[in-house]
Short mmCIF file of C-alpha atoms in Angstrom, two decimals:
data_model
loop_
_atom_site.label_atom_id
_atom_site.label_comp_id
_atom_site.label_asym_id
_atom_site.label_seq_id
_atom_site.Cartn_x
_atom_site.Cartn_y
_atom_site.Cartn_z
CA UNK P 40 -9.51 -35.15 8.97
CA UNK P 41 -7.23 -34.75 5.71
CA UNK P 42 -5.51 -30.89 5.89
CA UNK P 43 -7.53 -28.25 4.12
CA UNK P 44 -5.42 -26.72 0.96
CA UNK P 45 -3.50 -23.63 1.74
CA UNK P 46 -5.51 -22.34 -1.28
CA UNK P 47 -8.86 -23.65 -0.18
CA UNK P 48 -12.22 -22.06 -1.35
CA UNK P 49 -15.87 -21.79 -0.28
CA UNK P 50 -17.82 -22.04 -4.18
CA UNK P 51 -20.75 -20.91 -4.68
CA UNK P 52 -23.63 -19.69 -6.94
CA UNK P 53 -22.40 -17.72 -10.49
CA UNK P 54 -18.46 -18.50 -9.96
CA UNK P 55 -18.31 -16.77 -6.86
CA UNK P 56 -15.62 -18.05 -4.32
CA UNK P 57 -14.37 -17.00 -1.24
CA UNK P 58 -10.79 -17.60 -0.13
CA UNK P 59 -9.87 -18.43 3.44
CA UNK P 60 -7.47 -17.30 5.84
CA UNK P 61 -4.40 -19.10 7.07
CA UNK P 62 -6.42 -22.64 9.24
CA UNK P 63 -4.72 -24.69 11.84
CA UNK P 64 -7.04 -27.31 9.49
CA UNK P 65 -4.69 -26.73 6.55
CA UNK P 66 -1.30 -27.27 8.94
CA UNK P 67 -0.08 -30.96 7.69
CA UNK P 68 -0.88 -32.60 11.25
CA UNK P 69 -2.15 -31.01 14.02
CA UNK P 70 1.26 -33.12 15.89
CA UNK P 71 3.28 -31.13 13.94
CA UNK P 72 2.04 -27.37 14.44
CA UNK P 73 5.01 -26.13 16.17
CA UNK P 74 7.01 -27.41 12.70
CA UNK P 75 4.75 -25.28 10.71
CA UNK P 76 6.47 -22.80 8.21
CA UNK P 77 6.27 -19.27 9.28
CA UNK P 78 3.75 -17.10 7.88
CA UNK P 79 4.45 -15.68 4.47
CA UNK P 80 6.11 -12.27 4.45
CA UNK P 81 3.94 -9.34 3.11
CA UNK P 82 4.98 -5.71 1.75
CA UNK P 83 3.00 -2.99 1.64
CA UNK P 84 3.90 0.54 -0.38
CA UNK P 85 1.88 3.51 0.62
CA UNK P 86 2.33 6.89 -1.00
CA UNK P 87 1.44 10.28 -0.21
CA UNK P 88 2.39 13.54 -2.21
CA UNK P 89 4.22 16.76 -2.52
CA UNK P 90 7.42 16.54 -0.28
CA UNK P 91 6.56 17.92 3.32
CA UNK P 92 8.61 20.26 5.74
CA UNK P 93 11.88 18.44 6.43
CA UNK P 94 12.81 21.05 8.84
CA UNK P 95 9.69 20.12 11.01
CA UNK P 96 9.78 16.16 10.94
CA UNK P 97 11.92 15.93 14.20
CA UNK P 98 11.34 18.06 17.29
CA UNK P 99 14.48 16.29 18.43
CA UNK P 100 16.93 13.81 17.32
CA UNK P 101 19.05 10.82 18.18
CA UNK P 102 18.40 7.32 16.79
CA UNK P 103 16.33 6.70 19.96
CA UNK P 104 15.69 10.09 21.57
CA UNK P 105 13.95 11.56 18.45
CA UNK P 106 10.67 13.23 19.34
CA UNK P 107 8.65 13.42 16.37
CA UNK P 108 7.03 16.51 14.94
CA UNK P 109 3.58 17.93 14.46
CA UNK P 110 2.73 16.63 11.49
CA UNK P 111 4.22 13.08 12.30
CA UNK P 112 2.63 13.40 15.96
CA UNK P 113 -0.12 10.37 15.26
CA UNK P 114 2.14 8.00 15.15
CA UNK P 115 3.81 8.36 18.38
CA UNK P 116 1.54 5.61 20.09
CA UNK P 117 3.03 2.88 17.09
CA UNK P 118 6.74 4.07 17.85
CA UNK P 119 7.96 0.72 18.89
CA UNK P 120 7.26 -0.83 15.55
CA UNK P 121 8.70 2.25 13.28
CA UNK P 122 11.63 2.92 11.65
CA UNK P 123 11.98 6.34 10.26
CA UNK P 124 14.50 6.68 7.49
CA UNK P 125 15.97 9.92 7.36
CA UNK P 126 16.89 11.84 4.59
CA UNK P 127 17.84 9.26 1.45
CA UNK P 128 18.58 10.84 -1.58
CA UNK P 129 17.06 9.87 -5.04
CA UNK P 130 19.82 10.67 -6.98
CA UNK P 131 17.57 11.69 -10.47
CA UNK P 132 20.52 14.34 -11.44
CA UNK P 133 23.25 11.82 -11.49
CA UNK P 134 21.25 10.45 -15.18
CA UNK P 135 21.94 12.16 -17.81
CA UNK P 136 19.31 15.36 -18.44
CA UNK P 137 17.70 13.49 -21.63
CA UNK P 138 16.90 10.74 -19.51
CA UNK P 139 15.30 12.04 -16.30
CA UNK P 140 12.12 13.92 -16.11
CA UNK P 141 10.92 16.69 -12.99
CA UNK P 142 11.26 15.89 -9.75
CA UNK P 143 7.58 14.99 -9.51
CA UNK P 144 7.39 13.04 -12.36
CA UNK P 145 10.65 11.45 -11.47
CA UNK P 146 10.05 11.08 -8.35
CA UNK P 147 6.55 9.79 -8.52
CA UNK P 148 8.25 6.49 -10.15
CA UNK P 149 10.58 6.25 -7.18
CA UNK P 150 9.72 2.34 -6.54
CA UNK P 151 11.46 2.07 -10.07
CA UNK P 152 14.72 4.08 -10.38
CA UNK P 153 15.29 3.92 -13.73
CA UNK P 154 16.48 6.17 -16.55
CA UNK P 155 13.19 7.73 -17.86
CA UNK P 156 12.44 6.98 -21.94
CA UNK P 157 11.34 9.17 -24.66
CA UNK P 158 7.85 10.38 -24.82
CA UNK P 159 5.31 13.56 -24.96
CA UNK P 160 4.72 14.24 -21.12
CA UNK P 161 5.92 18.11 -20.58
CA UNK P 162 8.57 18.54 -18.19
CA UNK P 163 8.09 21.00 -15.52
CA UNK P 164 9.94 24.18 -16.23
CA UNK P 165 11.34 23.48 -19.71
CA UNK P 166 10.53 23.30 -23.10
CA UNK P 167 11.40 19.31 -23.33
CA UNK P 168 9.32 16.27 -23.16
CA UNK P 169 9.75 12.78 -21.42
CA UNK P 170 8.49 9.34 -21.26
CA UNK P 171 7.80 7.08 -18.40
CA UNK P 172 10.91 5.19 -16.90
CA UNK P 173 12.14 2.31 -18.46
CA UNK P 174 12.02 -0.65 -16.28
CA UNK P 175 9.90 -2.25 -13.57
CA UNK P 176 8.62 -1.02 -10.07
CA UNK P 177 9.85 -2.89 -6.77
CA UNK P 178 5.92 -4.30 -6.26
CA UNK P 179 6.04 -5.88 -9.56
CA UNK P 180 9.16 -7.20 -9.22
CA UNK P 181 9.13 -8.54 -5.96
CA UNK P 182 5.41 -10.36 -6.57
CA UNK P 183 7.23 -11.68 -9.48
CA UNK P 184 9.79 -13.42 -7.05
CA UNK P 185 7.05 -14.35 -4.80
CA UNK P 186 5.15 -16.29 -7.80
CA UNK P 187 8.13 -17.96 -9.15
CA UNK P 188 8.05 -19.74 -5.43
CA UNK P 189 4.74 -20.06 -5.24
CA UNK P 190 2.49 -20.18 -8.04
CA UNK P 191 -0.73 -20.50 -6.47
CA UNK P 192 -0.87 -16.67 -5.14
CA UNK P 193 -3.67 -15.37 -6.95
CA UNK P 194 -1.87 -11.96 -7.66
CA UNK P 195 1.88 -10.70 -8.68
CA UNK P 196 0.81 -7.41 -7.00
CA UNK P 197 -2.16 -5.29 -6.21
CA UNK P 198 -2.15 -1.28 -7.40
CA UNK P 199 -4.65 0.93 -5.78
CA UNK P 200 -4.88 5.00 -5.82
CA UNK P 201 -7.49 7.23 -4.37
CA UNK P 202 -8.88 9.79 -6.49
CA UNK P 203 -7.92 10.79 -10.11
CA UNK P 204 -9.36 7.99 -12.25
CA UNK P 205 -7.24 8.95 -14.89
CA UNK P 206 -3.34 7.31 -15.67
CA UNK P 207 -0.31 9.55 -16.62
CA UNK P 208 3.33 10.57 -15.31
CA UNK P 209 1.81 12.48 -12.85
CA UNK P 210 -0.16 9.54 -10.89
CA UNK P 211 1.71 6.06 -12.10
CA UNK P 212 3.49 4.57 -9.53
CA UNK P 213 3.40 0.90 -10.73
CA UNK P 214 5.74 -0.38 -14.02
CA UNK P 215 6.16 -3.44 -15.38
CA UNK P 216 9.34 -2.90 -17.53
CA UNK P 217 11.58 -5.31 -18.34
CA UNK P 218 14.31 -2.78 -18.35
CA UNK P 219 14.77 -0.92 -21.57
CA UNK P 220 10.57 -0.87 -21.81
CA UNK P 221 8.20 1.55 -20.63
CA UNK P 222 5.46 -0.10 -19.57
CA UNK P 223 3.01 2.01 -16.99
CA UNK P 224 0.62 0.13 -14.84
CA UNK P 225 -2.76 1.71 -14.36
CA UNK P 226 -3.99 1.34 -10.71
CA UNK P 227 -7.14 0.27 -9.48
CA UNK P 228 -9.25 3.59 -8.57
CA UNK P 229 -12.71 2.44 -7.65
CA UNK P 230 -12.84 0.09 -5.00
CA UNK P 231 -16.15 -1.18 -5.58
CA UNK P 232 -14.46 -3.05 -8.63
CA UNK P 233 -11.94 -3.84 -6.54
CA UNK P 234 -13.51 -5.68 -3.89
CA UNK P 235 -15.47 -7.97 -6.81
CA UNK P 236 -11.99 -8.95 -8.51
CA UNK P 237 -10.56 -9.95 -5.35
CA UNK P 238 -13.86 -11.76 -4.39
CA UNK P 239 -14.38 -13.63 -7.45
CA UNK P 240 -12.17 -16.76 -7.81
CA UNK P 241 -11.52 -16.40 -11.08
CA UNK P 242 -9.71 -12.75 -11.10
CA UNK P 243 -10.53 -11.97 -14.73
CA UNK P 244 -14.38 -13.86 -14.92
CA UNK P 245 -16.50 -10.63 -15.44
CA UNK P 246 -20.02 -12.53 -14.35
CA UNK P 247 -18.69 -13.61 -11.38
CA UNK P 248 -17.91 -9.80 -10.92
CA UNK P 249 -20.73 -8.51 -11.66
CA UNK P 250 -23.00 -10.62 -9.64
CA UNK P 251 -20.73 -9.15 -6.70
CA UNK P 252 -21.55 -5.79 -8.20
CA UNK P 253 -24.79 -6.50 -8.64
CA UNK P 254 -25.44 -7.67 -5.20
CA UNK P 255 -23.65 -4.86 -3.25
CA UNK P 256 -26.03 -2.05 -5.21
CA UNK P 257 -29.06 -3.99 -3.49
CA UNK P 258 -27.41 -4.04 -0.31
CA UNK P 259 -27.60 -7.82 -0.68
CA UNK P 260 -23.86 -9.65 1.05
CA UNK P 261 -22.05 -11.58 -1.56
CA UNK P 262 -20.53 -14.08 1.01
CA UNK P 263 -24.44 -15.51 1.05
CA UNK P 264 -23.60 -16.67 -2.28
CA UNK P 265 -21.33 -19.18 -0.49
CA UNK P 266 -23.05 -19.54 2.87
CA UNK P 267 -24.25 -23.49 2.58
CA UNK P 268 -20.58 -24.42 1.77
CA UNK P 269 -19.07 -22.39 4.22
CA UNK P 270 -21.75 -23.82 7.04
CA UNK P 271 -20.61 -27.27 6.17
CA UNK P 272 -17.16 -26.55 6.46
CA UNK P 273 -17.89 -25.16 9.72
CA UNK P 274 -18.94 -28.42 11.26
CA UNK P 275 -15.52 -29.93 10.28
CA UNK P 276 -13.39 -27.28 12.04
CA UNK P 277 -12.79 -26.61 15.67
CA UNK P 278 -13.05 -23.73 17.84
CA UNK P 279 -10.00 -21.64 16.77
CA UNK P 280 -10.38 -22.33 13.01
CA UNK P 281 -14.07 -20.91 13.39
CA UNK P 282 -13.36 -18.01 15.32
CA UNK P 283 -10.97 -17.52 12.08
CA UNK P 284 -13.37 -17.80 9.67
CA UNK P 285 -15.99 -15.51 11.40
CA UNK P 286 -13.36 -13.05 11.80
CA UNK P 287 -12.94 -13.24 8.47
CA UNK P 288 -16.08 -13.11 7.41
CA UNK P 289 -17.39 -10.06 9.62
CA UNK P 290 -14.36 -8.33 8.02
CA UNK P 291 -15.84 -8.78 4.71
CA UNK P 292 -19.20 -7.87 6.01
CA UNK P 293 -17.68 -4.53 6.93
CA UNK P 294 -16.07 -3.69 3.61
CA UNK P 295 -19.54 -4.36 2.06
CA UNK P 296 -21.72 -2.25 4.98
CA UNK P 297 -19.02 0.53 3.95
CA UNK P 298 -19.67 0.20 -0.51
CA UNK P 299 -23.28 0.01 0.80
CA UNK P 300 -23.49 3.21 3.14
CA UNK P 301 -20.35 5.15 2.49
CA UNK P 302 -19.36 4.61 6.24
CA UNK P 303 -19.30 1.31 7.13
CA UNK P 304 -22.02 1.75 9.97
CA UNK P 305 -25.54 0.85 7.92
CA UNK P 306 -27.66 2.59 11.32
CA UNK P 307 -25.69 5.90 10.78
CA UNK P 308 -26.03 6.78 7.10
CA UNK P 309 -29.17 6.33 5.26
CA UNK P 310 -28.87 6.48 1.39
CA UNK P 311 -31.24 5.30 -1.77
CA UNK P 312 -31.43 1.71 -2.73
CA UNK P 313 -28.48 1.26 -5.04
CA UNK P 314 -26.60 4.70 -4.69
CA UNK P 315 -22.48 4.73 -3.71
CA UNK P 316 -20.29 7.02 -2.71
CA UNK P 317 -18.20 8.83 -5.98
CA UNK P 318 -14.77 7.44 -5.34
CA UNK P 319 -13.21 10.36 -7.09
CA UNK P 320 -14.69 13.07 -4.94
CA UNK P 321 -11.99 14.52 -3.37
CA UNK P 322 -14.55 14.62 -0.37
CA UNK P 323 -14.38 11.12 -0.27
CA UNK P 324 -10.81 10.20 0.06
CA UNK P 325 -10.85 9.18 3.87
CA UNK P 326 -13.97 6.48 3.08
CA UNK P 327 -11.88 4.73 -0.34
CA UNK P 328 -8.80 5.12 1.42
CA UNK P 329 -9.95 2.78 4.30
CA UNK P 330 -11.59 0.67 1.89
CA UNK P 331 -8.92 -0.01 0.22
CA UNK P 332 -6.88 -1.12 3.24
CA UNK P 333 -9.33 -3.07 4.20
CA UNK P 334 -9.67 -5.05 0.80
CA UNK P 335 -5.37 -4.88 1.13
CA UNK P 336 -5.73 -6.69 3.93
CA UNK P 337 -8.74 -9.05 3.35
CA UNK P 338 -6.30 -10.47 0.02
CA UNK P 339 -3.15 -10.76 2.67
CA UNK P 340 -5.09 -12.49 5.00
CA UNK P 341 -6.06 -15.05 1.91
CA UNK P 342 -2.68 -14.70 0.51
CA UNK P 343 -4.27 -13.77 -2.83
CA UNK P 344 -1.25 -11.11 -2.81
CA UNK P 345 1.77 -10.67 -1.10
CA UNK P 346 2.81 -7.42 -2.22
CA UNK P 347 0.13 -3.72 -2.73
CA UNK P 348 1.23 -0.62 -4.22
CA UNK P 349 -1.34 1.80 -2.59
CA UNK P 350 -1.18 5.32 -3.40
CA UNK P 351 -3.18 8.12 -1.16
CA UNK P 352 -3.44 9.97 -4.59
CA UNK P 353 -0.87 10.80 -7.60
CA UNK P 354 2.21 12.85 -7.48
CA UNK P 355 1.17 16.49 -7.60
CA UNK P 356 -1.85 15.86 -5.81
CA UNK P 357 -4.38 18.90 -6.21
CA UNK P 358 -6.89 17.52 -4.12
CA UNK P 359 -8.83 20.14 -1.98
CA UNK P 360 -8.75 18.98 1.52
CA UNK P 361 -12.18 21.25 2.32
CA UNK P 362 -12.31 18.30 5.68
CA UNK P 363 -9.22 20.73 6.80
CA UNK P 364 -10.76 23.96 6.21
CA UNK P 365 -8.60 24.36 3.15
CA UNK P 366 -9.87 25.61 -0.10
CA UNK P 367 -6.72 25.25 -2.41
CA UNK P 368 -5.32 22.29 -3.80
CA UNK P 369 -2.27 20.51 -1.84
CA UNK P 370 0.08 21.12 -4.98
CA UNK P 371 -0.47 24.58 -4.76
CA UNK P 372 -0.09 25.26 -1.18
CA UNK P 373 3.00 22.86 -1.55
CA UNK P 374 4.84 25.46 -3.99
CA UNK P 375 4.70 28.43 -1.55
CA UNK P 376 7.68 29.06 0.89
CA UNK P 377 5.31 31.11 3.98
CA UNK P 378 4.32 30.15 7.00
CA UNK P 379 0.78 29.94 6.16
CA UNK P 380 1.43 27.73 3.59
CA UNK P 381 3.46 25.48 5.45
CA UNK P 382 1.08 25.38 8.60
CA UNK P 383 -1.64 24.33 5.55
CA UNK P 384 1.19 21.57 4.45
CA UNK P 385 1.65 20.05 8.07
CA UNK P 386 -2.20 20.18 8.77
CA UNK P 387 -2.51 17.94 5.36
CA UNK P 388 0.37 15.66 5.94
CA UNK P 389 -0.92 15.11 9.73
CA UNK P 390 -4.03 14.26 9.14
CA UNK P 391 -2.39 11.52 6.23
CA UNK P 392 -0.84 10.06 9.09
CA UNK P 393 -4.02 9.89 11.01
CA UNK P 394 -5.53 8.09 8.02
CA UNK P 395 -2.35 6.08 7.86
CA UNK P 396 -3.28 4.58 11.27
CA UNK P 397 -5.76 2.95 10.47
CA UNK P 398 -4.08 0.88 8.27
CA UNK P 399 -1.73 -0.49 10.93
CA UNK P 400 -5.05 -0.82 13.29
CA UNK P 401 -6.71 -2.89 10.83
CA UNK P 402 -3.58 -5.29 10.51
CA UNK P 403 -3.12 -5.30 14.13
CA UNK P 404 -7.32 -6.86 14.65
CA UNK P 405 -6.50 -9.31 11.42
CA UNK P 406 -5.43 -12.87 12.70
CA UNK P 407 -2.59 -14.56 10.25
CA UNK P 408 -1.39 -17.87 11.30
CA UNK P 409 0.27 -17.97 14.78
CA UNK P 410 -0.33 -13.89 14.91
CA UNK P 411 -1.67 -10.70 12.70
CA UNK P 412 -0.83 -8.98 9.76
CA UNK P 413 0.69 -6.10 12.09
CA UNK P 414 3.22 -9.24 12.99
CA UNK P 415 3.94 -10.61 9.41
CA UNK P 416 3.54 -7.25 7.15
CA UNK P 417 6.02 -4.22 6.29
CA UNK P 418 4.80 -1.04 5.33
CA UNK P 419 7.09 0.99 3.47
CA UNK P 420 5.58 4.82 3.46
CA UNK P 421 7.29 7.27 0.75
CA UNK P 422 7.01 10.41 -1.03
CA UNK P 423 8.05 11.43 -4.24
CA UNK P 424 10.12 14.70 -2.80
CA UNK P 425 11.69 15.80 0.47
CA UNK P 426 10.21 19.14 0.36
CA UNK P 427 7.27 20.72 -2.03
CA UNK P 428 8.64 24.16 -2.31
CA UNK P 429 12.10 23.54 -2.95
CA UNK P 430 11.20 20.29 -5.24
CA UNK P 431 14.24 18.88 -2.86
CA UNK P 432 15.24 15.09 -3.61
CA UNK P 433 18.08 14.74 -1.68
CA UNK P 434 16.24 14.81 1.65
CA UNK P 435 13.38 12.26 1.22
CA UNK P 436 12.13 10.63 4.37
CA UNK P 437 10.57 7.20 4.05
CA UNK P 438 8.70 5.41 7.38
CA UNK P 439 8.73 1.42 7.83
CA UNK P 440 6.03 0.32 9.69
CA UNK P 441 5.24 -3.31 10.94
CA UNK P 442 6.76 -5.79 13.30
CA UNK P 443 7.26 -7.64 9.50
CA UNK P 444 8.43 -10.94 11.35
CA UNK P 445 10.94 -8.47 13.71
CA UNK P 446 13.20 -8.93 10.83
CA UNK P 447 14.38 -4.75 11.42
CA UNK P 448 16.03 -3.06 14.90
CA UNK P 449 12.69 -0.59 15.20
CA UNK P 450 11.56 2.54 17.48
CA UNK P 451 14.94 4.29 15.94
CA UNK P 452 15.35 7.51 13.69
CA UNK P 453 17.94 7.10 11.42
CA UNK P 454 19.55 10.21 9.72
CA UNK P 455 21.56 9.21 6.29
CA UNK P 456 22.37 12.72 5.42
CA UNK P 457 22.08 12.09 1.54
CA UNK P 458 24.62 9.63 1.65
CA UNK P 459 22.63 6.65 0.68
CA UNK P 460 19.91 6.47 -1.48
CA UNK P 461 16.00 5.45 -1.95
CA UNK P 462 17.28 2.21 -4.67
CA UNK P 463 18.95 1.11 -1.29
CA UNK P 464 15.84 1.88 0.67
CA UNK P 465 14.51 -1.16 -2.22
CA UNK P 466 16.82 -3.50 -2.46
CA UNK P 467 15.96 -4.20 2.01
CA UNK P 468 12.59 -4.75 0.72
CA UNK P 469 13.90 -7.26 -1.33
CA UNK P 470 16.10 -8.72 1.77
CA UNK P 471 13.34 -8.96 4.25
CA UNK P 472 10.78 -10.66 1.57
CA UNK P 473 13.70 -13.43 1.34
CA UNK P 474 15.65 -12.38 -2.00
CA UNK P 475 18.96 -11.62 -0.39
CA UNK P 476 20.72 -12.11 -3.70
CA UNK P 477 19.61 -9.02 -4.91
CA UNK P 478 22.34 -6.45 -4.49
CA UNK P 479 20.51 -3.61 -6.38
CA UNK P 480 17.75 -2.12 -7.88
CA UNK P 481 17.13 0.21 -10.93
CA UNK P 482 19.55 2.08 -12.43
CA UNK P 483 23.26 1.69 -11.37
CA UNK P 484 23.93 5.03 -11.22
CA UNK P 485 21.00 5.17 -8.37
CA UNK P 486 22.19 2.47 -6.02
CA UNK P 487 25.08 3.63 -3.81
CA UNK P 488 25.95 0.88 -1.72
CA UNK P 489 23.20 -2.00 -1.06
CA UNK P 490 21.02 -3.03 1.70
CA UNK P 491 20.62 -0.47 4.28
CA UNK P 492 22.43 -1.19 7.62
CA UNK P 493 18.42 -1.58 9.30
CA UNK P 494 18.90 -5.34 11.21
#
């Protein structure tokens, strides 16, 4: 049989197609699988808000002995395929004062360290205004790299955020520069509309969309659209590429039982014909937080993408976490300095971490190539401040996650005291998606020395 495309599609009725994962089909000969390239090398940014309590991170430390802290306590089972970055400094106060914004606002555009532009945004505790930075985020320019080598992924990069629907300083993570330009990128918000552009072959053919739309409100499965192609495709493929595809497509099957029921579980949740969950219901966040992984790692899996910007919300989150017993937003509690309030920050920040797990659970059960995306995927978790009270940026703590082709030295803690910074945090993102020429990243006055010593 002649090898499937990388980029081959099941086509079906209104310009619906479905993208495949990774075949042994699509190797060039089945006598030459153990030449096969390696699997392509994904990134994965995920954000969560309002600094934490740096003093109660680490129970104990040592670049091996650490013992994690409450709040950091879920992922203690996933220790052998962490790095936890210590303390990196962002470095805002070396720019000038005209050309950096709060440390929220600042720090919310973190993934592009640039001098921040002229504009009308209100900066926190003054009487001046400020723009957005002025140059492009580490997703969009590392999917740029990525296309320029490979054309045929679908997608530069994907930007999701839970809640707020709305764009400003406050929740825009994503930029597309070039330097000297602001140019904000709005993220995706409703996954619903998500899950149709990254199901529709053509990304920006609205019917195709909206007979995925359509077909979801009466609980009806999109991937029947393409079920006679895929059937005959089946017959052509042996054992292991099957079991792929049906992997694949039960995946699918349970991001749609989840737009359908809220849940993911149709038996458990019974709702009207046609009704979905409001995905900026602050009540909501755990459900379109999990959908969104799960789309982020249905368009790895088809290598639609190779980079996602996924935020848990925007910088100076005020979402109400009533799941926690809490009835004040996180951005207040973050501001107070008592021990109530930081008990209320640890509970939040815990159970992000608990949500965060299920990210690395669902690329740990997704088969890419040879292995899963746990095996071929780094996940770079950040904040945009060390601590919420103190509006600290010199103490940041950012967590990679992912065996990401065992490019790092993992299950270590290292402490960088505020000698290096979060631009060098970036530019070993760069390294270990195969752009080693890049030296640094953002402003100059940000970088302070390169890579980080992490292989």
């Amino acid at each position: 049989m002649k090898p499937l495309s990388r980029r081959t599609f099941l086509r079906g009725a209104s310009g619906v197609a479905l993208a495949l994962p990774f075949l042994d089909a699509m190797r060039p000969s089945r006598a030459r699988a153990q030449e096969a390239p390696p699997a392509p090398r994904r990134l994965m940014f995920v954000f969560q808000a309002n600094g934490d309590q740096t003093a109660r991170r680490f129970s104990a430390g040592g670049e091996t002995s650490f013992q994690l802290g409450e709040f950091l306590a879920p992922l203690e089972p996933y220790r052998e395929d962490l790095l936890f970055l210590n303390n990196l400094h962002k470095r805002f106060y070396d720019l000038p004062e005209s050309e950096r914004a709060d440390n929220h606002q600042q720090g919310g555009s973190s993934l592009a360290p640039w001098r921040s532009g002229t504009g009308s945004f209100p900066i926190g505790g003054t009487e001046s205004t400020i723009g957005y930075v002025e140059g492009p985020s580490a997703d969009y320019a590392i999917g740029g790299r990525v296309l320029e080598g490979n054309e045929r992924v679908a997608h530069r990069h994907l930007v999701y955020r839970v809640g707020t629907k709305w764009n400003d300083i406050w929740n825009t993570h994503a930029h597309a520069g070039p330097v000297g330009e602001q140019n904000p990128i709005p993220a995706e918000t409703d996954p619903y509309a998500a899950y149709a552009r990254i199901f529709s072959f053509t990304p920006d053919d609205a019917a195709a969309q909206k007979e995925v739309l359509r077909r979801l409100a009466k609980r009806q499965s999109a991937i029947d659209l393409v079920r006679e192609e895929g059937n005959s495709l089946l017959t052509r493929l042996g054992a292991e590429d099957r079991a792929k595809i049906q992997q694949h497509l039960d995946s699918m099957r349970d991001i749609e039982r989840a737009l359908q029921t809220g849940n993911g579980a149709a038996a458990c949740v019974q709702t009207p014909l046609g009704e979905r969950l409001d995905p900026y219901d602050d009540d909501n966040h755990m459900i379109m937080g999990e959908l969104f992984f799960k789309i982020s790692a249905l368009a790895f899996a088809c290598d639609l993408t190779r980079v996602v910007n996924f935020n848990w919300s925007g910088n100076t989150s005020g979402r109400v976490y009533s799941n926690l017993g809490l009835s004040e937003g996180h951005h207040d509690i973050s501001h107070n300095s008592d021990d109530a309030a930081f008990a209320d920050v640890r509970k939040i920040h815990r159970h992000l971490w608990e949500q965060n797990t299920k990210l690395y659970e669902i690329l740990k059960n997704t088969s890419d190539g040879d292995g899963t995306l746990w095996d071929h995927t780094l996940v770079v978790h950040w904040n945009e401040l060390g601590q919420g009270d103190t509006h600290s940026i010199h103490d940041t703590l950012v967590v990679l996650a992912g065996k990401a082709h065992d490019y790092f030295r993992r299950g270590r803690m290292i402490d960088f005291d505020g000698d290096r910074s979060f631009a060098d945090m970036l530019v070993s993102c760069f390294h270990y998606m195969g752009f080693e020429d890049v030296t640094s990243f953002g402003h100059e006055i940000l970088n302070t020395g390169g890579a980080l010593p992490l292989t």
